[in-house]
JSON list of C-alpha atoms in Angstrom, two decimals:
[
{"chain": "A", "resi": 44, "resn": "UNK", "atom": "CA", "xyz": [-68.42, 23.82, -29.39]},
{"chain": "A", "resi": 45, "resn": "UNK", "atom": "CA", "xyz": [-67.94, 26.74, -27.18]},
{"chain": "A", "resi": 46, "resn": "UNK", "atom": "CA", "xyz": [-64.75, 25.26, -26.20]},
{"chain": "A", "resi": 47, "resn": "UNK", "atom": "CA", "xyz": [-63.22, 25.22, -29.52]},
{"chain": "A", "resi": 48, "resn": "UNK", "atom": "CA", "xyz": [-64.40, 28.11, -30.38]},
{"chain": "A", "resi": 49, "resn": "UNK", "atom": "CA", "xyz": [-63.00, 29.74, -27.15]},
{"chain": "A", "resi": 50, "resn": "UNK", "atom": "CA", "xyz": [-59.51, 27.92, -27.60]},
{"chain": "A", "resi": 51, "resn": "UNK", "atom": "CA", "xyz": [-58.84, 29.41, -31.06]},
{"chain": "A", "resi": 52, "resn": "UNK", "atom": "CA", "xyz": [-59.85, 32.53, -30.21]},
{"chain": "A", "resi": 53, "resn": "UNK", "atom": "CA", "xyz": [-58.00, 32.18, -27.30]},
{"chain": "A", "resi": 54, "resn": "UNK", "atom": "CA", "xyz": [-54.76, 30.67, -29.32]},
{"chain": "A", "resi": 55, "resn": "UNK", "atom": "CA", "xyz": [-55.04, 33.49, -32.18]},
{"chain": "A", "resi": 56, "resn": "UNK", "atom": "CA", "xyz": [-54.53, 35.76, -29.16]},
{"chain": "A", "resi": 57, "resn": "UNK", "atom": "CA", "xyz": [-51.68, 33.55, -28.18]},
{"chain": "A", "resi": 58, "resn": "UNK", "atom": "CA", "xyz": [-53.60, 33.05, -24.73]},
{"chain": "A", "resi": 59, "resn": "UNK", "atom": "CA", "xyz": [-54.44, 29.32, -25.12]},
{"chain": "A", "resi": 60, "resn": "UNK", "atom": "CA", "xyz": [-52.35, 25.98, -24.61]},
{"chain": "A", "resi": 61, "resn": "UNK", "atom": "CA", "xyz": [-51.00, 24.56, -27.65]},
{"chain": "A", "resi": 62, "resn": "UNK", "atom": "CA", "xyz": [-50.70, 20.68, -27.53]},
{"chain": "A", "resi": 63, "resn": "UNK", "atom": "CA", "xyz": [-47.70, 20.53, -28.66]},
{"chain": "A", "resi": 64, "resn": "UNK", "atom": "CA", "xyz": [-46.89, 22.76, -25.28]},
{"chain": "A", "resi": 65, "resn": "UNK", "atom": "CA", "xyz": [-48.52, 20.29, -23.51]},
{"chain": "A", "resi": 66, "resn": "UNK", "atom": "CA", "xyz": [-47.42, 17.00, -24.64]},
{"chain": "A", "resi": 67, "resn": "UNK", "atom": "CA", "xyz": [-43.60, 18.82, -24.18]},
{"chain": "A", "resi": 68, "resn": "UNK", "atom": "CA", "xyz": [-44.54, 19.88, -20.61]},
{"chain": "A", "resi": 69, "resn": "UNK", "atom": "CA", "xyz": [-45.69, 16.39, -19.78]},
{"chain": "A", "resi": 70, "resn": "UNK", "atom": "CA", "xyz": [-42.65, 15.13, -21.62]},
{"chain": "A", "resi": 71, "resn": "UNK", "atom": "CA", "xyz": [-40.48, 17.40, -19.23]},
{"chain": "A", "resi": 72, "resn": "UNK", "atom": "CA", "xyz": [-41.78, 16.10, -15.96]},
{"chain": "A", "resi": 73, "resn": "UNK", "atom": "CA", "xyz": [-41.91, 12.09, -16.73]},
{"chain": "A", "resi": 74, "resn": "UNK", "atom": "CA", "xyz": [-37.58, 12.59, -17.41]},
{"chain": "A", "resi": 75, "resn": "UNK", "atom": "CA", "xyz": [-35.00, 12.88, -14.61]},
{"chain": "A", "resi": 76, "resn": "UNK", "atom": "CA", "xyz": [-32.50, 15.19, -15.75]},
{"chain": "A", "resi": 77, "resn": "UNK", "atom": "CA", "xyz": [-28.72, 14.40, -14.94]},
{"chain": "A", "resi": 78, "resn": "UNK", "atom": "CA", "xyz": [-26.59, 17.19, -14.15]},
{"chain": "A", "resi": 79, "resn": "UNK", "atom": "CA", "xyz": [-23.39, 17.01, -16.72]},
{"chain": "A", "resi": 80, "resn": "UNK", "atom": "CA", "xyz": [-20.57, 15.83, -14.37]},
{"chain": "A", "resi": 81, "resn": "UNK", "atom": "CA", "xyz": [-17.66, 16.49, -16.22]},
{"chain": "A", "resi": 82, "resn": "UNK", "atom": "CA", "xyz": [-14.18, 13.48, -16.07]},
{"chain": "A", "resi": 83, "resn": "UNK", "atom": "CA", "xyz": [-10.65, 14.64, -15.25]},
{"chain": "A", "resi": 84, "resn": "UNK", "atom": "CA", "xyz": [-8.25, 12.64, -17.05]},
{"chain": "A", "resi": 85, "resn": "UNK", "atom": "CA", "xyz": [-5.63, 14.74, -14.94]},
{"chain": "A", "resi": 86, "resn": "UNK", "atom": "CA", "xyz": [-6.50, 12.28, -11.87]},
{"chain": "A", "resi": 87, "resn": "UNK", "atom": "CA", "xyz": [-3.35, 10.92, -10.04]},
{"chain": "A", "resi": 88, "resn": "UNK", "atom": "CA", "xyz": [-2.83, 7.25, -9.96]},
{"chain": "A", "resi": 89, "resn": "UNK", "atom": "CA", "xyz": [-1.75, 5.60, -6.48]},
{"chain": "A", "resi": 90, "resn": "UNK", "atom": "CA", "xyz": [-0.54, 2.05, -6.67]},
{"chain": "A", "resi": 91, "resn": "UNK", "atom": "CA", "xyz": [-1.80, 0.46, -3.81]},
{"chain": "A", "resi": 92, "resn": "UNK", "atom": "CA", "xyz": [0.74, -2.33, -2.12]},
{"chain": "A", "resi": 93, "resn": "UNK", "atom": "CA", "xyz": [-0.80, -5.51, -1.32]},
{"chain": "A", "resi": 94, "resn": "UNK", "atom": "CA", "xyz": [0.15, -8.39, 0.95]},
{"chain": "A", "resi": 95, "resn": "UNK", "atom": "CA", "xyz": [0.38, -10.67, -2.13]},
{"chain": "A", "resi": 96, "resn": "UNK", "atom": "CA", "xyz": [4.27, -9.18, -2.94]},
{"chain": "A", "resi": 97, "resn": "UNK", "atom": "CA", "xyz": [5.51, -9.63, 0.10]},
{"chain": "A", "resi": 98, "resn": "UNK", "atom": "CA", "xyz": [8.32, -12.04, 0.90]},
{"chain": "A", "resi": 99, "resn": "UNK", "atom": "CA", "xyz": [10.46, -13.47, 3.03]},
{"chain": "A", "resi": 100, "resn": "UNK", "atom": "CA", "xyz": [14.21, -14.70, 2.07]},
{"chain": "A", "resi": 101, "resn": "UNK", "atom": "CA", "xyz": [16.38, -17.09, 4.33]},
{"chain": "A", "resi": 102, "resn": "UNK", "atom": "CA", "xyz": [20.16, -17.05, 4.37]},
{"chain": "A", "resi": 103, "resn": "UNK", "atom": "CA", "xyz": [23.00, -18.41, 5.46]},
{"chain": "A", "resi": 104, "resn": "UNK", "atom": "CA", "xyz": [26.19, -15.88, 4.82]},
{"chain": "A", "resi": 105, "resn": "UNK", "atom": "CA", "xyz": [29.27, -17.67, 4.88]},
{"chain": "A", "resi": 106, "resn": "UNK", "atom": "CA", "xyz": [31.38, -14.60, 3.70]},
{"chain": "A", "resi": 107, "resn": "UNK", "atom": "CA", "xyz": [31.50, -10.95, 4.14]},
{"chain": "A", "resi": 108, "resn": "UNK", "atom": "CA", "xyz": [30.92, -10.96, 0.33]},
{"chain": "A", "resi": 109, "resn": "UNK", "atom": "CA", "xyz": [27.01, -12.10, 0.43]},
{"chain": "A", "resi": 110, "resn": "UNK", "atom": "CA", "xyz": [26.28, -8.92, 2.62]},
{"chain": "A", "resi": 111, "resn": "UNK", "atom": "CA", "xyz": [25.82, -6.45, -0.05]},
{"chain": "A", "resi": 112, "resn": "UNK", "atom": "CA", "xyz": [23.03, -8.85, -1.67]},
{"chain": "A", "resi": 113, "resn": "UNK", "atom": "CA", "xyz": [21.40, -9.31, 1.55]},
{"chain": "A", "resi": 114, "resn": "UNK", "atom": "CA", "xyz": [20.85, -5.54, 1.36]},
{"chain": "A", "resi": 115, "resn": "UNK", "atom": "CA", "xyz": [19.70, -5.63, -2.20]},
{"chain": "A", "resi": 116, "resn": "UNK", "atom": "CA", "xyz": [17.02, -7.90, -0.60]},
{"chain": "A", "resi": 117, "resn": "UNK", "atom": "CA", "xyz": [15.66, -5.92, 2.39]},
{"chain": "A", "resi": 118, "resn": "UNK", "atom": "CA", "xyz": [15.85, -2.34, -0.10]},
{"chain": "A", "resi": 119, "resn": "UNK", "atom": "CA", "xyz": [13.22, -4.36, -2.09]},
{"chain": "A", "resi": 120, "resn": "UNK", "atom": "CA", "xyz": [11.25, -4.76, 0.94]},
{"chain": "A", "resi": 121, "resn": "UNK", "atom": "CA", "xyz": [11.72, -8.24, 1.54]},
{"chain": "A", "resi": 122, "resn": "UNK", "atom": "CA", "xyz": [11.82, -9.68, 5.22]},
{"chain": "A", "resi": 123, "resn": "UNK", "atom": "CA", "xyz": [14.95, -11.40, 5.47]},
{"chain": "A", "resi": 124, "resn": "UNK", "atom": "CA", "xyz": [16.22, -14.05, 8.00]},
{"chain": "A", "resi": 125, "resn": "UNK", "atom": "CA", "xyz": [19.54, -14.56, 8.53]},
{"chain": "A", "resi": 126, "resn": "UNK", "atom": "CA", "xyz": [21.76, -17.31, 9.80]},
{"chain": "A", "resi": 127, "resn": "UNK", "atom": "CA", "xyz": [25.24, -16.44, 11.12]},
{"chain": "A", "resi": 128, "resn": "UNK", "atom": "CA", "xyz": [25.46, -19.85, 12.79]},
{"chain": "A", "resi": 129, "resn": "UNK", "atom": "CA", "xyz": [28.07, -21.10, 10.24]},
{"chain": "A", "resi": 130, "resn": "UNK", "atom": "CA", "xyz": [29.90, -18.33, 9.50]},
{"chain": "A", "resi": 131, "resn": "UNK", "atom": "CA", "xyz": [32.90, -18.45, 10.80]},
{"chain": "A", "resi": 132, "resn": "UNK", "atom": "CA", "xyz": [33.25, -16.04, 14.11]},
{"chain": "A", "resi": 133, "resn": "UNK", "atom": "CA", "xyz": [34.70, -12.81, 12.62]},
{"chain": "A", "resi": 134, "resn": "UNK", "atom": "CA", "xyz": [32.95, -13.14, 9.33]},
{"chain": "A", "resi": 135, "resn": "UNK", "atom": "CA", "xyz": [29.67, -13.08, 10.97]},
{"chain": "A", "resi": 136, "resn": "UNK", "atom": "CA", "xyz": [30.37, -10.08, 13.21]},
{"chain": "A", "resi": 137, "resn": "UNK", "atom": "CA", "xyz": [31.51, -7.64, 10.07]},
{"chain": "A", "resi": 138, "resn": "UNK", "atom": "CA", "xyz": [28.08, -9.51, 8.12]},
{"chain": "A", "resi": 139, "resn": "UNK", "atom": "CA", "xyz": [26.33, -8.42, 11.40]},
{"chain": "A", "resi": 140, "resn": "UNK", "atom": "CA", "xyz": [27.56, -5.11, 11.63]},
{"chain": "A", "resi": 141, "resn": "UNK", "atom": "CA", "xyz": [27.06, -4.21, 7.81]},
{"chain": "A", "resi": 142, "resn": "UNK", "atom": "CA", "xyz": [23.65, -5.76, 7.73]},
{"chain": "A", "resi": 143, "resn": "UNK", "atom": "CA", "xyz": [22.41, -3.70, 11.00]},
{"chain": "A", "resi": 144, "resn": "UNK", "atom": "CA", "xyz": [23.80, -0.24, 8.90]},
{"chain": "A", "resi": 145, "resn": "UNK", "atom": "CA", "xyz": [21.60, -1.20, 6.62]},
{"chain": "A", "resi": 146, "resn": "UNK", "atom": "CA", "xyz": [18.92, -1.88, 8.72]},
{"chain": "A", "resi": 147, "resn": "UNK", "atom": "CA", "xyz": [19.16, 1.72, 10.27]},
{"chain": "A", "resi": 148, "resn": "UNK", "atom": "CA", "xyz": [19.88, 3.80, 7.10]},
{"chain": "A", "resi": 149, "resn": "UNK", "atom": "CA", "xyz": [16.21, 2.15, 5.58]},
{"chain": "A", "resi": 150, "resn": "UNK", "atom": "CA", "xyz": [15.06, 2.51, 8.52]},
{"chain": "A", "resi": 151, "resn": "UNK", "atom": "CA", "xyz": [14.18, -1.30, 9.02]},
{"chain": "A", "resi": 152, "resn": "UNK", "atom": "CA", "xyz": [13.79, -3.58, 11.90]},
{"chain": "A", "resi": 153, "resn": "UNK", "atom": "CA", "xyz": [16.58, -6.13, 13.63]},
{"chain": "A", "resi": 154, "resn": "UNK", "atom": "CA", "xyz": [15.63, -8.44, 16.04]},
{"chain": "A", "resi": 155, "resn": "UNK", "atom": "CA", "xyz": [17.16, -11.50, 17.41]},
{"chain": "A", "resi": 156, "resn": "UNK", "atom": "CA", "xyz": [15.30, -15.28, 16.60]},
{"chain": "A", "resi": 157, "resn": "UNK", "atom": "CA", "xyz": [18.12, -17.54, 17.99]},
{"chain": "A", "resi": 158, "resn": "UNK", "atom": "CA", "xyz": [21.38, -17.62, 19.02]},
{"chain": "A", "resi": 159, "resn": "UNK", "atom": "CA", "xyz": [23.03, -15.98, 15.51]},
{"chain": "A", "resi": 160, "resn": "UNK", "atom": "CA", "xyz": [19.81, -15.66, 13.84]},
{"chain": "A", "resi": 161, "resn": "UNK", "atom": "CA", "xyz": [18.25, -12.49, 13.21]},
{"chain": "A", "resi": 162, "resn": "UNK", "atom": "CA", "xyz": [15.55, -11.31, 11.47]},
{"chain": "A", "resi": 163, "resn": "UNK", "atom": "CA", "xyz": [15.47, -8.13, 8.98]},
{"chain": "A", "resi": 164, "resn": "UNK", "atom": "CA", "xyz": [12.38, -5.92, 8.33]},
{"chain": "A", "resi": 165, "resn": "UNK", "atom": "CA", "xyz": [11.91, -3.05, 5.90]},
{"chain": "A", "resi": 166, "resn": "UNK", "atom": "CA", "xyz": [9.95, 0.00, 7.29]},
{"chain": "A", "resi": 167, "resn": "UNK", "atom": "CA", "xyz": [6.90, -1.15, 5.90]},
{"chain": "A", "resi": 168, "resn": "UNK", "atom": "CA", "xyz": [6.98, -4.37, 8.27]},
{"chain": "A", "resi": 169, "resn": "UNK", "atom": "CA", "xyz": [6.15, -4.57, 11.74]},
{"chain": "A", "resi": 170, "resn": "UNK", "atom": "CA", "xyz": [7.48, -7.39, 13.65]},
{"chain": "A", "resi": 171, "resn": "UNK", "atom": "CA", "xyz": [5.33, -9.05, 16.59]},
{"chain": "A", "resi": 172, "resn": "UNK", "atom": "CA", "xyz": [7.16, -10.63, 19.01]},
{"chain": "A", "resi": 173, "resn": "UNK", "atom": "CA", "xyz": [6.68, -13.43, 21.80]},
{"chain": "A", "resi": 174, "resn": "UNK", "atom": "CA", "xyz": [10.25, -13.73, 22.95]},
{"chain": "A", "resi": 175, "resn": "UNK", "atom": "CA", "xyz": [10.55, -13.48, 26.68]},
{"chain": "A", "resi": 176, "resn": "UNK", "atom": "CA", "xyz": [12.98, -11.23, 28.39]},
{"chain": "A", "resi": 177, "resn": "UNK", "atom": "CA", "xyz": [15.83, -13.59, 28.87]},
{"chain": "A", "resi": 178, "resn": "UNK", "atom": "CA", "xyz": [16.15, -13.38, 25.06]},
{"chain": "A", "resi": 179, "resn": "UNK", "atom": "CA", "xyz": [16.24, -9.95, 25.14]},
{"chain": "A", "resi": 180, "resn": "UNK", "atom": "CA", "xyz": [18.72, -8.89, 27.87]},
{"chain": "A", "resi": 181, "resn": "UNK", "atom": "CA", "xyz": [21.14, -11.26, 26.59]},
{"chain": "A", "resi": 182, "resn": "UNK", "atom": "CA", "xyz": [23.41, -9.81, 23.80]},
{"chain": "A", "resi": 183, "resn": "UNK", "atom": "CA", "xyz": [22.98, -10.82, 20.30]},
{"chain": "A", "resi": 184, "resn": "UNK", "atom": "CA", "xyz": [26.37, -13.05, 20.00]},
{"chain": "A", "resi": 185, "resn": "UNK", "atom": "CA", "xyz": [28.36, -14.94, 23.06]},
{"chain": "A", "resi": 186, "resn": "UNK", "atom": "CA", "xyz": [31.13, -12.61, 21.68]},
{"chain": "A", "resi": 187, "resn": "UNK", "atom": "CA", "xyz": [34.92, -13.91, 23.42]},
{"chain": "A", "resi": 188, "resn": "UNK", "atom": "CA", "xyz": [36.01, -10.35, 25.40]},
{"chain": "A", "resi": 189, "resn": "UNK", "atom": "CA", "xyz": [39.49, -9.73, 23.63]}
]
């Protein structure tokens, strides 16, 4: 009895607990607060290339004409592998000489497969090779000295 009598005395002074003050406080400590985390929408977007779109086109230029879409091609960034074999001697020179512009102004890759085949990288392609160094020190056509 003393103890109720004490605790209203003691909440008409506004000295004791209230339950309601405790049941809140208990409340308060049981619950994880989350701070607010407010969302952007003024993130940037990044599309992310992946190896699924990438792809490799063989041809076989006959013409001087079919160099312009071979470009086409490799400013996609598509790996290209060409075949001058054909082509008739002169043709395959000026196709050789206009592809390897291109090749340099996208900053690509050249490199020689076979005897007038070539194949044609864009700058996001490396190419790995296992040729040995006969290959390599030999020029890229058996070109007749005029």
């Amino acid at each position: 009895m003393k103890k109720k009598f004490m605790g209203k005395v003691m909440d008409f002074i506004g000295l004791g607990e209230d339950e309601e003050e405790l049941e809140f406080e208990d409340m308060e400590d049981d619950e994880e607060i989350e701070p607010y985390i407010p969302i952007s929408n003024k993130g940037k977007i990044v599309n992310i290339q992946t190896n699924s779109n990438v792809k490799v086109v063989l041809v076989e230029p006959l013409s001087f004409n079919d160099a312009p879409q071979i470009c086409d091609n490799l400013k996609n960034r598509k790996t290209i592998v060409v075949n001058l074999e054909k082509a008739d001697h002169e043709e395959a020179r000026k196709v050789f000489d206009f592809l390897n512009g291109a090749v340099y102004a996208l900053d690509g890759k050249i490199q020689k497969i076979a005897n007038g085949v070539f194949i044609l990288a864009p700058n996001n392609v490396d190419i790995l090779s296992e040729i040995g160094e006969e290959i390599k020190n030999k020029s890229l056509f058996n070109w007749p000295n005029k």
